[in-house]
Coordinates of C-alpha atoms and ligand atoms in Angstrom, one line a residue:
M234 CA 18.0 46.0 69.2
E235 CA 21.3 47.2 67.9
K236 CA 24.5 46.9 69.8
I237 CA 27.8 48.5 68.8
L238 CA 30.8 46.8 70.5
V239 CA 34.1 48.3 70.1
E240 CA 37.4 47.1 71.4
P241 CA 39.4 47.4 73.6
R242 CA 36.5 47.6 76.1
D243 CA 35.2 44.4 75.0
G244 CA 38.3 42.6 74.2
T245 CA 39.4 41.6 70.5
V246 CA 36.9 41.6 67.6
A247 CA 37.8 37.8 67.6
S248 CA 37.1 37.2 71.2
C249 CA 33.8 39.1 71.1
L250 CA 32.8 37.2 68.0
S251 CA 33.7 34.0 69.8
N252 CA 31.7 34.9 72.8
L253 CA 28.5 35.9 70.8
L254 CA 28.7 32.6 68.8
Q255 CA 29.2 30.5 71.9
T256 CA 26.1 31.9 73.6
S257 CA 24.1 31.8 70.3
A258 CA 24.9 28.2 69.7
D259 CA 24.3 27.3 73.2
D260 CA 20.9 28.9 73.2
A261 CA 19.9 27.5 69.7
L262 CA 21.1 23.8 70.7
A263 CA 19.3 24.1 74.2
S264 CA 15.9 24.6 72.4
G265 CA 16.5 22.8 69.0
D266 CA 18.4 20.2 67.0
T267 CA 20.6 22.5 64.8
F268 CA 22.5 25.9 64.7
K269 CA 22.1 27.6 61.5
V270 CA 24.7 30.1 60.5
G271 CA 25.2 32.1 57.3
L272 CA 28.8 32.9 56.1
S273 CA 30.0 35.9 54.2
G274 CA 33.3 35.9 52.6
G275 CA 36.3 38.5 52.5
S276 CA 38.2 38.9 55.8
L277 CA 35.6 37.1 57.9
V278 CA 36.9 33.7 56.6
Q279 CA 40.3 34.3 58.4
L280 CA 38.5 35.8 61.5
L281 CA 36.1 32.8 61.9
A282 CA 39.3 30.6 61.4
Q283 CA 40.6 32.3 64.4
C284 CA 37.3 32.4 66.5
L285 CA 35.5 29.0 65.8
P286 CA 38.3 26.8 67.4
N287 CA 37.6 28.6 70.6
I288 CA 34.0 27.3 70.9
T289 CA 32.9 24.4 72.9
T290 CA 29.9 22.9 71.2
D291 CA 28.3 19.8 69.7
W292 CA 29.8 20.8 66.1
S293 CA 27.7 18.0 64.4
K294 CA 24.7 20.2 64.9
W295 CA 26.2 23.2 63.2
Y296 CA 25.2 23.9 59.5
F297 CA 26.8 26.7 57.6
F298 CA 25.0 28.5 54.8
F299 CA 26.3 31.3 52.6
C300 CA 24.8 34.9 52.8
D301 CA 26.1 35.2 49.4
E302 CA 28.4 33.2 47.1
R303 CA 30.3 33.8 43.9
V304 CA 29.1 31.3 41.0
V305 CA 32.6 30.0 40.3
P306 CA 34.2 26.5 40.9
F307 CA 35.1 25.5 44.5
D308 CA 38.7 25.3 43.6
S309 CA 38.7 29.1 42.1
N310 CA 40.4 31.5 44.3
D311 CA 37.0 33.5 44.2
S312 CA 34.9 30.7 45.8
T313 CA 33.8 31.7 49.3
Y314 CA 33.2 27.9 50.1
G315 CA 36.7 27.3 48.6
E316 CA 38.0 29.7 51.1
Y317 CA 36.2 28.2 54.2
K318 CA 37.3 24.7 52.9
L319 CA 40.9 25.8 52.9
K320 CA 40.9 27.8 56.1
L321 CA 38.4 26.3 58.3
I322 CA 37.7 22.7 57.7
G323 CA 40.3 20.8 59.8
K324 CA 40.5 23.5 62.4
I325 CA 37.0 22.4 63.8
P326 CA 35.5 19.0 63.5
V327 CA 33.0 19.6 60.8
T328 CA 32.3 17.9 57.5
E329 CA 31.9 19.4 54.0
E330 CA 28.4 18.1 54.2
Q331 CA 27.6 20.6 56.9
F332 CA 28.3 23.4 54.4
I333 CA 25.2 24.1 52.3
K334 CA 26.8 24.9 49.2
I335 CA 25.7 26.4 45.7
D336 CA 25.9 24.3 42.7
P337 CA 28.8 26.0 40.8
D338 CA 27.9 24.2 37.5
L339 CA 24.6 26.0 37.1
S340 CA 23.9 29.6 36.0
A341 CA 23.3 32.2 38.7
E342 CA 19.6 32.0 38.1
D343 CA 19.6 28.2 38.5
A344 CA 21.9 28.1 41.4
A345 CA 19.7 30.6 43.2
K346 CA 16.6 28.3 42.7
D347 CA 18.7 25.3 43.7
Y348 CA 19.9 26.8 46.9
I349 CA 16.3 27.8 47.9
K350 CA 15.6 24.0 47.5
K351 CA 18.6 23.2 49.6
M352 CA 17.4 25.7 52.2
S353 CA 14.0 24.1 52.2
V354 CA 15.4 21.0 53.9
F355 CA 16.1 23.1 57.0
F356 CA 13.4 25.8 56.9
P357 CA 9.7 25.3 56.4
P358 CA 8.9 26.3 52.8
D359 CA 5.8 28.4 53.8
R360 CA 7.6 30.8 56.1
V361 CA 10.6 33.1 55.7
P362 CA 13.8 31.3 56.9
C363 CA 15.0 32.4 60.4
F364 CA 18.8 31.8 60.6
D365 CA 20.2 31.6 64.2
V366 CA 23.1 33.9 63.2
L367 CA 24.0 35.6 60.0
L368 CA 27.6 36.7 59.7
L369 CA 28.0 39.8 57.7
G370 CA 30.9 41.7 56.0
L371 CA 30.8 45.4 54.9
G372 CA 32.2 46.5 51.4
P373 CA 33.8 50.1 51.0
D374 CA 30.6 51.0 49.0
G375 CA 28.4 49.9 51.8
H376 CA 27.4 46.7 50.2
T377 CA 26.8 43.5 52.4
C378 CA 26.1 39.8 51.1
S379 CA 25.8 40.7 47.4
L380 CA 23.5 43.6 47.9
F381 CA 25.0 46.6 46.2
P382 CA 24.0 50.3 46.6
D383 CA 21.1 51.1 44.3
H384 CA 20.8 47.8 42.9
K385 CA 17.2 46.3 42.2
L386 CA 17.7 43.3 44.4
L387 CA 17.4 45.5 47.4
N388 CA 13.6 45.8 46.7
E389 CA 13.1 41.9 46.5
A390 CA 10.2 41.3 48.9
S391 CA 9.5 37.4 48.4
L392 CA 12.4 35.3 47.2
W393 CA 14.7 33.8 49.7
V394 CA 17.9 33.9 47.4
C395 CA 18.4 35.7 44.1
P396 CA 20.9 35.7 41.4
I397 CA 23.0 38.7 40.4
N398 CA 24.9 38.8 37.1
D399 CA 26.0 42.4 37.1
S400 CA 27.9 42.6 40.5
P401 CA 29.9 45.8 40.6
K402 CA 32.5 43.8 42.6
P403 CA 34.0 40.9 40.6
P404 CA 33.2 38.2 39.9
P405 CA 29.8 39.5 38.3
S406 CA 27.8 36.3 38.9
R407 CA 26.7 35.4 42.4
I408 CA 23.6 34.5 44.4
T409 CA 22.7 36.3 47.6
L410 CA 20.3 36.1 50.5
T411 CA 17.6 38.8 50.4
L412 CA 16.8 41.5 52.8
P413 CA 13.5 39.7 54.0
V414 CA 15.5 36.6 54.9
I415 CA 18.4 38.7 56.4
N416 CA 15.9 40.9 58.6
N417 CA 14.1 37.7 59.7
A418 CA 17.4 36.3 61.5
K419 CA 17.7 35.9 65.3
K420 CA 21.1 37.6 65.2
C421 CA 23.0 39.6 62.3
I422 CA 26.6 40.3 63.2
F423 CA 28.8 42.5 61.4
A424 CA 32.5 42.1 62.3
I425 CA 34.5 44.9 60.8
T426 CA 38.2 45.6 61.3
G427 CA 40.8 48.0 60.0
S428 CA 40.9 51.8 59.7
G429 CA 40.2 51.4 56.1
K430 CA 36.6 50.7 57.0
A431 CA 36.2 53.7 59.2
E432 CA 34.7 56.0 56.6
I433 CA 32.0 53.5 55.4
V434 CA 31.3 52.5 59.1
K435 CA 30.7 56.2 59.6
R436 CA 28.3 56.5 56.8
V437 CA 26.3 53.6 58.0
L438 CA 26.3 54.0 61.8
Q439 CA 26.6 57.8 62.3
D440 CA 25.3 59.4 59.1
R441 CA 22.7 56.6 58.7
E442 CA 22.8 56.9 54.9
N443 CA 20.5 54.5 53.2
L444 CA 23.1 52.0 52.1
P445 CA 22.4 48.1 51.9
A446 CA 24.3 47.5 55.2
A447 CA 22.2 50.1 57.0
R448 CA 19.1 48.2 55.8
V449 CA 20.0 45.3 57.9
Q450 CA 17.6 45.9 60.7
P451 CA 16.4 42.4 62.1
H452 CA 12.7 42.8 62.9
N453 CA 12.7 40.6 65.9
G454 CA 16.3 39.7 66.2
E455 CA 19.4 41.4 67.4
L456 CA 21.9 43.5 65.4
Y457 CA 25.7 43.6 66.5
W458 CA 28.4 45.7 65.0
I459 CA 31.9 44.5 66.3
L460 CA 34.4 47.0 65.4
D461 CA 38.1 47.2 66.1
E462 CA 39.6 50.4 67.2
G463 CA 40.7 51.2 63.5
A464 CA 37.2 50.6 62.0
A465 CA 35.6 52.6 65.0
K466 CA 37.7 55.7 64.5
F467 CA 35.4 58.3 63.0
Ligands
LIG221 C1 32.1 39.1 48.4 C2 32.3 39.2 49.9 C3 31.9 40.6 50.3 C4 32.6 41.0 51.5 C5 32.8 42.5 51.7 C6 33.7 42.8 52.9 O1 31.5 38.1 48.0 O2 32.6 39.9 47.6 O3 31.3 38.3 50.6 O4 30.6 40.9 50.3 O5 31.8 40.4 52.7 O6 33.2 43.1 50.6 O7 34.9 42.2 52.6 P1 36.2 42.4 53.6 O8 35.7 41.7 54.7 O9 37.3 41.6 52.8 O10 36.6 43.8 53.5

């Protein structure tokens, strides 16, 4: 099921996202022990720093994974975890241990293998992981996570997490969730703001070009696109 929510009808992007995360966490925690969320970087970090403090929940049950991560030290400006640490921890009562981080001292190949091991603590190893929510960004070329247009990783059919050393967007070394994992999530949520995104949103949602972001089509889950007026102006 695909839902496209555009403000102002549904309020601001931040309030839409807060409401969606509140109900997703309530549902997950009513039937299970943990709420497992995949984070992306970019403008989403600031948006979540705005949204998450509005949520009433048992924060000790939340676990934050990374939809993709740059293989750089945590204190680098390029580290997505570093950004969350700076902008989020302290605003909500979560600990660094609730973030399932890459090992920045490894190569991208080994960091991806290590990340699969870390994920296996939370997800049965013989089944495709099922995240409660994946929070996704959209690059101007249609990339999401670190899945770039025409890249061979788009064809990955079995691994949960893959390395990439030739990312067209710097830095070049990253790890990323693969499409089978992304499309097995209960909810995939794109939260997109600004008129600078209108053209690529049009290519994905209206023209239905075969771009990485358009290949996010959860099999049994829900797909949300939350757009502000600027991003929806096409
Ligand atoms: C990365 C980011 C990236 C981001 C999109 C959208 O590692 O480069 O995670 O994939 O999500 O490029 O970025 P903005 O939200 O900043 O436009």
